[in-house]
Coordinates of C-alpha atoms and ligand atoms in Angstrom, one line a residue:
M29 CA 66.7 55.1 81.4
G30 CA 66.4 51.4 80.5
T31 CA 65.5 50.8 76.9
N32 CA 64.7 47.2 77.4
K33 CA 61.7 46.4 79.6
Q34 CA 62.5 42.7 80.0
T35 CA 65.9 43.1 81.6
P36 CA 66.0 46.1 83.9
V37 CA 69.6 47.1 84.4
P38 CA 71.0 48.6 87.7
T39 CA 70.9 52.3 87.2
G40 CA 74.6 52.8 88.2
E41 CA 75.7 50.8 85.2
V42 CA 73.3 52.1 82.6
D43 CA 74.5 55.7 82.1
P44 CA 77.6 55.2 80.1
A45 CA 76.3 52.3 78.0
N46 CA 72.9 53.9 77.2
P47 CA 73.8 56.2 74.3
S48 CA 75.4 53.4 72.3
T49 CA 72.7 50.9 73.0
A50 CA 70.1 53.4 71.7
L51 CA 72.1 53.9 68.6
L52 CA 72.6 50.2 68.1
A53 CA 68.8 49.6 68.4
F54 CA 68.1 52.3 65.9
N55 CA 70.4 50.6 63.3
T56 CA 69.5 47.0 63.9
E57 CA 67.6 45.4 61.1
D58 CA 64.9 43.8 63.3
S59 CA 64.8 46.8 65.5
S60 CA 61.0 47.2 64.8
S61 CA 60.3 44.1 66.8
A62 CA 63.0 44.5 69.4
T63 CA 62.2 48.0 70.5
S64 CA 58.8 49.3 71.5
D65 CA 59.3 51.8 74.3
D66 CA 58.7 55.5 74.0
S67 CA 62.3 56.7 73.6
T68 CA 63.0 54.5 70.6
A69 CA 59.5 54.5 69.0
A70 CA 60.3 57.2 66.6
A71 CA 63.5 55.4 65.6
A72 CA 61.7 52.2 65.1
A73 CA 59.1 53.9 63.0
A74 CA 61.8 55.4 60.8
S75 CA 63.5 52.0 60.5
R76 CA 60.2 50.3 59.4
A77 CA 59.5 53.1 56.9
S78 CA 62.9 52.7 55.3
S79 CA 62.7 48.9 55.1
S80 CA 59.3 48.9 53.5
S81 CA 60.3 51.4 50.8
F82 CA 63.3 49.2 50.1
R83 CA 60.9 46.2 49.3
E84 CA 58.8 48.4 47.0
K85 CA 61.8 49.5 44.8
P86 CA 64.2 46.6 44.7
A87 CA 66.1 48.2 41.8
K88 CA 67.4 50.9 44.0
T89 CA 70.4 49.1 45.4
I90 CA 72.2 52.4 45.7
I91 CA 69.8 53.4 48.5
F92 CA 70.6 50.1 50.2
I93 CA 74.3 50.7 49.9
S94 CA 74.1 54.2 51.1
L95 CA 71.9 53.0 54.0
L96 CA 74.5 50.4 54.8
L97 CA 77.2 53.1 54.7
V98 CA 75.2 55.4 57.0
T99 CA 74.8 52.4 59.4
C100 CA 78.5 51.8 59.4
I101 CA 79.3 55.5 60.0
A102 CA 76.7 55.6 62.8
L103 CA 78.1 52.4 64.4
S104 CA 81.7 53.7 64.4
A105 CA 80.6 57.0 65.7
A106 CA 78.8 55.2 68.5
M107 CA 81.8 53.2 69.3
A108 CA 84.1 56.2 69.3
F109 CA 81.6 58.0 71.5
A110 CA 81.5 55.1 74.0
F111 CA 85.3 54.9 74.0
L112 CA 85.7 58.6 74.7
F113 CA 83.1 58.4 77.4
F114 CA 84.8 55.5 79.3
S115 CA 88.4 56.7 78.8
S116 CA 87.7 60.2 80.0
S117 CA 85.9 59.0 83.1
S118 CA 88.7 56.6 84.0
V119 CA 91.4 59.3 83.5
S120 CA 89.8 61.8 85.8
S121 CA 89.6 59.3 88.7
A122 CA 93.0 57.7 88.3
A123 CA 95.4 60.7 87.8
A124 CA 94.6 62.9 90.8
P125 CA 98.0 64.2 92.1
A126 CA 99.9 64.1 88.8
P127 CA 103.1 66.3 89.2
A128 CA 102.3 69.6 87.7
L129 CA 103.9 73.0 87.4
A130 CA 103.1 75.8 89.9
R131 CA 100.4 78.1 88.4
P132 CA 101.7 81.3 86.9
L133 CA 101.2 84.6 88.8
V134 CA 98.6 86.9 87.4
K135 CA 99.1 90.1 89.2
L136 CA 102.0 89.8 91.6
R137 CA 105.6 89.9 90.3
R138 CA 107.1 87.5 92.8
P139 CA 105.9 84.6 94.8
V140 CA 104.4 85.6 98.2
V141 CA 103.7 83.5 101.3
L142 CA 101.2 84.6 103.9
L143 CA 101.7 82.4 107.0
V144 CA 98.6 82.3 109.3
S145 CA 98.6 80.8 112.7
S146 CA 95.6 79.9 114.7
D147 CA 96.9 79.1 118.2
G148 CA 95.9 75.8 119.6
F149 CA 93.8 74.8 116.5
R150 CA 93.7 71.1 117.3
F151 CA 93.4 68.9 114.3
G152 CA 89.7 68.1 113.9
Y153 CA 88.4 71.5 115.1
Q154 CA 87.7 72.2 111.4
F155 CA 84.8 69.8 111.6
K156 CA 83.3 71.2 114.7
T157 CA 81.1 73.7 112.9
D158 CA 80.5 75.3 109.6
T159 CA 83.9 76.6 108.5
P160 CA 83.2 77.5 104.9
N161 CA 86.4 79.6 104.4
I162 CA 88.8 77.1 105.9
R163 CA 87.0 74.4 103.9
R164 CA 87.5 76.5 100.8
L165 CA 91.2 76.6 101.4
I166 CA 91.3 72.9 102.0
A167 CA 89.2 72.0 98.9
N168 CA 91.3 74.1 96.6
G169 CA 94.6 73.6 98.3
T170 CA 96.9 70.9 99.9
E171 CA 96.1 69.6 103.3
A172 CA 98.0 67.4 105.8
E173 CA 95.2 64.8 105.8
E174 CA 95.8 63.7 109.4
G175 CA 97.2 66.9 110.7
L176 CA 100.5 68.7 111.3
I177 CA 102.8 67.2 113.9
S178 CA 104.0 69.7 116.5
V179 CA 107.5 69.5 117.9
F180 CA 108.1 68.5 121.5
P181 CA 107.3 70.1 123.9
T182 CA 104.0 70.9 122.2
L183 CA 103.9 74.5 123.5
T184 CA 103.3 77.8 121.8
F185 CA 106.7 79.5 121.8
P186 CA 108.8 76.4 120.9
N187 CA 106.4 75.5 118.1
H188 CA 105.9 78.9 116.5
Y189 CA 109.7 79.4 116.5
S190 CA 110.2 75.9 115.0
I191 CA 107.8 76.7 112.2
V192 CA 109.8 79.8 111.2
T193 CA 113.3 78.4 111.7
G194 CA 113.0 74.8 110.7
L195 CA 114.8 73.9 113.9
Y196 CA 113.8 71.7 116.8
P197 CA 113.6 73.7 120.1
A198 CA 117.0 72.3 121.3
Y199 CA 118.6 74.0 118.3
H200 CA 116.6 77.3 118.1
G201 CA 116.9 77.8 121.9
I202 CA 113.3 78.3 122.8
I203 CA 112.9 75.1 124.7
N204 CA 109.9 76.1 126.7
N205 CA 107.6 79.1 127.2
Y206 CA 109.8 80.0 130.1
F207 CA 113.1 78.6 131.3
V208 CA 116.4 79.5 133.0
D209 CA 119.8 79.9 131.4
P210 CA 121.9 77.6 133.6
H211 CA 125.1 79.6 132.9
T212 CA 123.9 83.0 133.7
G213 CA 120.8 82.3 135.8
D214 CA 118.8 84.6 133.5
Q215 CA 115.2 83.8 133.0
F216 CA 113.4 83.6 129.7
N217 CA 109.7 84.4 129.5
M218 CA 107.4 85.1 126.6
G219 CA 108.2 88.8 126.8
S220 CA 112.0 88.3 126.4
H221 CA 113.2 90.0 123.3
E222 CA 116.9 89.9 123.7
P223 CA 118.5 88.3 120.7
K224 CA 120.7 86.0 122.9
W225 CA 117.7 83.7 123.5
W226 CA 116.5 83.4 119.9
L227 CA 118.9 81.2 118.0
G228 CA 118.7 80.1 114.4
E229 CA 117.5 82.2 111.5
P230 CA 113.8 83.0 111.3
L231 CA 112.1 83.4 107.9
W232 CA 111.7 87.2 108.3
E233 CA 115.5 87.4 108.7
T234 CA 116.2 85.1 105.7
V235 CA 113.8 87.1 103.5
V236 CA 115.4 90.5 104.5
N237 CA 118.9 89.1 104.0
H238 CA 117.9 88.4 100.4
G239 CA 116.9 92.0 99.9
F240 CA 113.1 91.4 100.1
R241 CA 110.6 92.8 102.6
A242 CA 108.9 90.7 105.4
S243 CA 106.1 91.7 107.7
T244 CA 104.9 90.2 111.0
F245 CA 101.6 90.9 112.5
F246 CA 102.6 89.0 115.6
W247 CA 104.7 85.8 115.8
P248 CA 106.9 84.7 118.7
G249 CA 110.4 86.0 118.1
S250 CA 109.4 88.6 115.5
E251 CA 110.1 91.6 117.8
V252 CA 113.7 90.4 118.2
N253 CA 116.4 92.2 116.2
K254 CA 118.4 89.6 114.4
G255 CA 120.9 90.2 111.6
S256 CA 119.4 92.4 109.0
W257 CA 115.9 92.2 110.6
T258 CA 115.3 95.2 112.7
C259 CA 111.6 94.8 113.3
P260 CA 110.6 98.0 111.3
E261 CA 107.6 99.7 112.8
E262 CA 105.4 99.6 109.8
F263 CA 105.9 95.9 109.1
C264 CA 106.5 94.4 112.5
K265 CA 103.9 94.7 115.3
F266 CA 104.9 94.3 118.9
Y267 CA 102.7 91.8 120.5
N268 CA 99.5 93.2 121.9
G269 CA 96.7 90.7 122.5
S270 CA 94.0 93.4 122.6
V271 CA 94.4 94.3 118.9
P272 CA 91.1 93.1 117.3
F273 CA 91.5 90.2 114.8
E274 CA 89.8 92.3 112.2
E275 CA 92.5 95.0 112.5
R276 CA 95.2 92.4 112.1
V277 CA 93.6 91.1 108.9
D278 CA 93.0 94.5 107.5
T279 CA 96.6 95.6 108.2
V280 CA 98.0 92.6 106.5
L281 CA 95.7 93.2 103.5
S282 CA 96.9 96.8 103.3
Y283 CA 100.4 95.6 102.5
F284 CA 99.0 94.3 99.2
D285 CA 98.1 97.9 98.3
L286 CA 101.8 98.9 98.2
P287 CA 103.7 99.2 95.0
A288 CA 105.1 95.9 93.9
D289 CA 108.7 96.5 95.0
E290 CA 107.6 97.5 98.5
M291 CA 105.3 94.7 99.1
P292 CA 106.4 92.1 101.7
V293 CA 107.0 88.7 100.1
F294 CA 106.6 86.9 103.5
L295 CA 103.9 87.9 105.9
T296 CA 102.7 86.5 109.2
L297 CA 99.3 86.7 110.8
Y298 CA 98.5 85.4 114.3
F299 CA 95.3 84.7 116.2
E300 CA 95.3 83.6 119.9
D301 CA 92.2 81.6 119.4
P302 CA 91.1 78.9 119.9
D303 CA 94.0 78.2 122.3
H304 CA 92.7 80.9 124.7
Q305 CA 89.3 79.2 125.1
G306 CA 90.9 75.7 125.0
H307 CA 92.8 76.3 128.2
K308 CA 89.8 77.6 130.0
V309 CA 87.2 75.0 129.0
G310 CA 89.0 72.2 127.2
P311 CA 88.6 71.1 123.6
D312 CA 85.0 70.0 123.7
D313 CA 83.1 73.0 124.9
P314 CA 80.7 75.1 122.8
E315 CA 83.1 78.0 123.4
I316 CA 85.6 76.3 121.2
T317 CA 83.1 75.9 118.5
E318 CA 82.4 79.6 118.6
A319 CA 86.1 80.4 118.6
V320 CA 86.6 78.2 115.5
A321 CA 83.8 79.9 113.7
R322 CA 85.3 83.2 114.5
V323 CA 88.7 82.2 113.2
D324 CA 86.9 81.0 110.0
R325 CA 85.3 84.4 109.6
M326 CA 88.7 86.0 109.8
I327 CA 90.0 83.7 107.1
G328 CA 86.9 84.7 105.1
R329 CA 87.7 88.4 105.6
L330 CA 91.3 87.7 104.4
I331 CA 90.1 85.8 101.3
K332 CA 87.6 88.5 100.4
G333 CA 90.3 91.3 100.8
L334 CA 92.7 89.4 98.7
E335 CA 90.1 88.8 96.1
K336 CA 89.1 92.5 96.1
R337 CA 92.7 93.2 95.3
G338 CA 92.9 90.6 92.6
V339 CA 95.7 88.6 94.3
F340 CA 93.9 85.8 96.0
D341 CA 95.1 83.2 93.5
D342 CA 98.6 84.7 93.5
V343 CA 99.3 84.5 97.2
N344 CA 100.4 81.3 98.8
I345 CA 98.4 81.1 102.1
I346 CA 99.8 78.6 104.6
M347 CA 97.4 78.1 107.5
V348 CA 98.8 76.3 110.5
G349 CA 98.3 75.9 114.2
D350 CA 101.1 75.4 116.7
H351 CA 99.8 72.5 118.7
G352 CA 96.5 70.8 119.7
M353 CA 94.6 70.6 123.0
V354 CA 93.4 68.0 125.4
G355 CA 90.9 68.1 128.3
T356 CA 92.5 67.9 131.8
C357 CA 89.4 67.3 133.9
D358 CA 88.7 64.4 136.2
K359 CA 91.5 65.1 138.7
K360 CA 94.2 63.4 136.7
L361 CA 96.9 64.8 139.0
I362 CA 100.3 63.6 140.1
F363 CA 101.8 65.3 143.2
L364 CA 105.6 65.5 143.6
D365 CA 105.2 65.6 147.3
D366 CA 103.7 62.1 147.2
L367 CA 107.2 60.9 146.3
K368 CA 108.6 62.0 149.6
P369 CA 109.1 58.4 150.9
W370 CA 111.5 57.8 148.0
V371 CA 112.9 61.2 147.2
Q372 CA 112.2 64.8 148.1
V373 CA 111.9 67.0 145.0
P374 CA 111.7 70.6 146.4
K375 CA 110.0 73.4 144.5
D376 CA 113.2 75.2 143.6
W377 CA 114.5 72.3 141.6
V378 CA 111.5 72.3 139.4
Q379 CA 111.7 74.6 136.4
S380 CA 108.4 73.5 134.8
Y381 CA 105.7 71.3 136.1
T382 CA 103.2 70.5 133.5
P383 CA 102.7 69.1 130.9
L384 CA 106.5 69.2 130.6
L385 CA 108.1 68.3 133.9
A386 CA 111.7 69.8 134.0
I387 CA 113.8 69.4 137.1
R388 CA 117.3 70.7 137.6
P389 CA 118.7 69.5 140.9
P390 CA 121.5 71.6 142.4
L391 CA 125.2 70.8 141.9
G392 CA 126.2 67.8 144.0
V393 CA 122.9 66.1 143.6
S394 CA 123.1 63.3 141.0
P395 CA 120.2 63.6 138.5
S396 CA 120.5 59.8 137.9
D397 CA 119.9 59.1 141.6
V398 CA 116.9 61.4 141.7
I399 CA 115.4 59.7 138.6
E400 CA 115.9 56.3 139.9
K401 CA 114.1 57.1 143.2
M402 CA 111.4 59.0 141.5
N403 CA 110.6 56.2 139.0
E404 CA 110.7 53.7 141.9
G405 CA 108.1 55.7 143.7
L406 CA 106.0 56.3 140.6
R407 CA 106.0 52.5 139.8
S408 CA 105.3 51.4 143.3
G409 CA 101.5 51.7 142.9
K410 CA 101.4 53.8 146.1
V411 CA 101.5 57.2 144.4
A412 CA 98.2 58.4 142.9
N413 CA 98.4 58.2 139.1
G414 CA 102.1 57.4 139.4
K415 CA 102.1 55.2 136.3
Y416 CA 101.1 58.2 134.2
L417 CA 104.5 59.9 134.7
K418 CA 107.9 58.7 133.8
V419 CA 111.1 60.6 134.3
Y420 CA 114.2 60.5 132.2
L421 CA 117.7 61.8 132.0
K422 CA 117.2 64.0 129.0
E423 CA 119.9 61.9 127.2
D424 CA 117.7 58.9 127.6
L425 CA 114.5 60.4 126.2
P426 CA 113.2 58.8 123.0
S427 CA 115.4 60.3 120.2
R428 CA 112.3 61.2 118.2
L429 CA 111.7 64.0 120.6
H430 CA 115.0 65.7 119.7
Y431 CA 115.0 67.2 123.2
V432 CA 118.5 67.0 124.5
A433 CA 121.1 69.1 122.6
S434 CA 120.8 72.3 124.7
D435 CA 122.1 73.3 128.1
R436 CA 118.8 75.1 128.6
I437 CA 117.0 71.8 128.8
A438 CA 117.0 70.6 132.4
P439 CA 118.8 67.3 133.1
I440 CA 115.6 65.6 134.3
I441 CA 112.6 65.5 132.0
G442 CA 109.3 63.9 132.9
L443 CA 106.9 62.7 130.2
I444 CA 103.3 63.0 131.4
A445 CA 100.5 60.9 129.9
E446 CA 98.0 62.8 127.8
G447 CA 95.6 64.8 130.0
F448 CA 97.5 64.4 133.3
K449 CA 99.1 67.1 135.2
V450 CA 101.9 67.3 137.7
E451 CA 101.8 69.6 140.7
Q452 CA 103.9 70.0 143.8
T453 CA 101.3 69.4 146.4
K454 CA 97.5 69.1 146.8
S455 CA 95.6 72.3 146.5
N456 CA 92.1 73.5 146.0
R457 CA 92.8 75.0 142.6
K458 CA 90.2 74.4 139.8
E459 CA 91.5 71.5 137.8
C460 CA 89.1 71.3 134.9
G461 CA 90.3 72.9 131.6
G462 CA 92.6 72.1 128.7
A463 CA 96.3 71.7 128.2
H464 CA 99.0 71.0 125.7
G465 CA 102.7 70.4 125.8
Y466 CA 102.6 66.6 125.9
D467 CA 104.6 64.1 123.8
N468 CA 104.1 65.1 120.2
S469 CA 103.2 61.5 119.3
V470 CA 99.9 62.1 121.1
F471 CA 97.2 62.7 118.4
S472 CA 95.4 65.4 120.4
M473 CA 98.6 67.5 120.1
R474 CA 98.3 67.6 116.4
T475 CA 97.2 70.7 114.6
I476 CA 96.4 71.7 111.0
F477 CA 98.4 72.4 107.8
I478 CA 96.7 73.9 104.8
G479 CA 98.5 75.3 101.8
H480 CA 96.6 77.3 99.2
G481 CA 97.9 79.2 96.2
P482 CA 99.9 78.9 93.0
N483 CA 102.4 76.5 94.4
F484 CA 100.0 74.1 95.9
A485 CA 98.0 71.4 94.1
Q486 CA 94.2 71.8 94.4
G487 CA 92.3 69.2 96.5
R488 CA 95.5 67.3 97.4
K489 CA 96.0 65.4 100.7
V490 CA 99.5 64.7 102.0
P491 CA 100.6 62.6 105.0
S492 CA 101.3 64.2 108.3
F493 CA 104.7 65.8 108.8
E494 CA 106.5 67.8 111.5
N495 CA 106.4 71.5 111.4
I496 CA 110.2 71.9 111.1
Q497 CA 109.6 71.1 107.4
I498 CA 107.7 74.3 106.8
Y499 CA 110.8 76.6 106.7
N500 CA 112.1 74.8 103.6
V501 CA 108.7 74.8 102.0
I502 CA 108.5 78.6 102.3
T503 CA 112.0 79.3 101.1
S504 CA 111.3 77.0 98.1
I505 CA 108.2 78.9 97.2
L506 CA 110.0 82.2 97.6
K507 CA 113.0 80.8 95.6
I508 CA 115.6 81.9 98.1
Q509 CA 118.3 80.0 99.8
G510 CA 117.4 79.2 103.4
A511 CA 119.7 78.8 106.4
A512 CA 120.7 75.3 107.6
N513 CA 117.9 73.6 109.6
N514 CA 116.5 70.3 110.7
G515 CA 114.0 70.0 107.8
S516 CA 114.8 67.9 104.8
D517 CA 115.9 69.5 101.6
S518 CA 113.8 67.2 99.6
F519 CA 110.6 67.7 101.6
P520 CA 109.3 70.7 99.7
Q521 CA 109.0 68.8 96.4
T522 CA 106.7 66.3 98.1
I523 CA 104.1 68.9 98.9
L524 CA 104.6 71.7 96.4
L525 CA 103.9 71.9 92.7
S526 CA 107.2 72.0 90.8
G527 CA 108.8 75.3 90.2
N528 CA 108.0 77.3 87.1
Ligands
LIG18 ZN1 99.8 77.8 121.6

């Protein structure tokens, strides 16, 4: 591109300047001698021609003046062009996340949120393989650049229910995937649908309370009757892991065929993968890569279906996971029976072993004494992997875990280092796989957050945040008043386009 042979210019710098230098060369009086390469040869010839004719007819000063005028106009045009060129390129690079209004809806009457969960989608899985559909949501939406932070314990039920209530597990009541009510002795498990377990107000209830429709194609807690939410058959599917993913997607899509006033404004969609594979083989197995590709195909199916209905750009899709995954191979085990020289912790005191150790000693046994002796043993250097477990009175846990304000939480909680497992006694069980449930400050426990749609800026990255913020984000998009929760009222404005 260089017009001057003597001083080659680095190509990166030449592009913007080139048009103006060409114009300047063309209009310079001695351009005939200065320029000789191909691109300006014609211009130089024209310049020579005009200057020779000028010498032949000296009386025609008008021509000279008009030529001078043309030169001036051409020069100012060149400068204006150069100015526009530089200023437009600097604007586009500097003003990326300028606050802007949410994009207007084209076909839908009201804002709609479709909340998609891919269980155990550890942050980073999106790079494992070609994920063109997830990439498309990221490229045209807003992403938590370093992932979404799960709540502690980083388990499926506590996290899914935090996402839809905005509450930490201590406040929404689902403090583990299974636990015991210390007052009644009743046991909670993942099939428990009695309302007494499920505290707080999940989004489907909030939405229905406001006179709108919600639909759930699986979500922990969705089968539970709460307030005005009665889990209506057509819009609330009872959990059944054998329903093919395609059927789930297609059913959700079919809700967009309903007349506008019957269409749900909040919808959930849940996939068990890649959690399912992660537990079996750990996060770094080709099986995970395949599972991620499959989830991506489901997102593709969803996008295509929404596009077919002309609503893809109207629907706010929020894609999340509930937690990450870490490999547990290499016999990283800690056995409670190894603590016998210090304290005997029998099986029936232990409500959960791993990766969240929860111990409730019987009345009459002081939790503080048990903790002191356990930690003494763990620190002694005589217990295999002892230094990778630390037990706490729940009141003494780091406050960032928010894991204290519920009687359902056992008095003694053990924090286990990433990838380690606690068991009662040595066994021959297969120990190689994947797990989650660890401290939520551990990076491998992070998952994804992607928001795509009229309320999300395109191509925007936001810092990581805890999933309890999502409830307020969704009620903000839907323009409804949410229930009190642990999320911040001001958070939604930090990741959403402003209301229109
Ligand atoms: Zn899970």
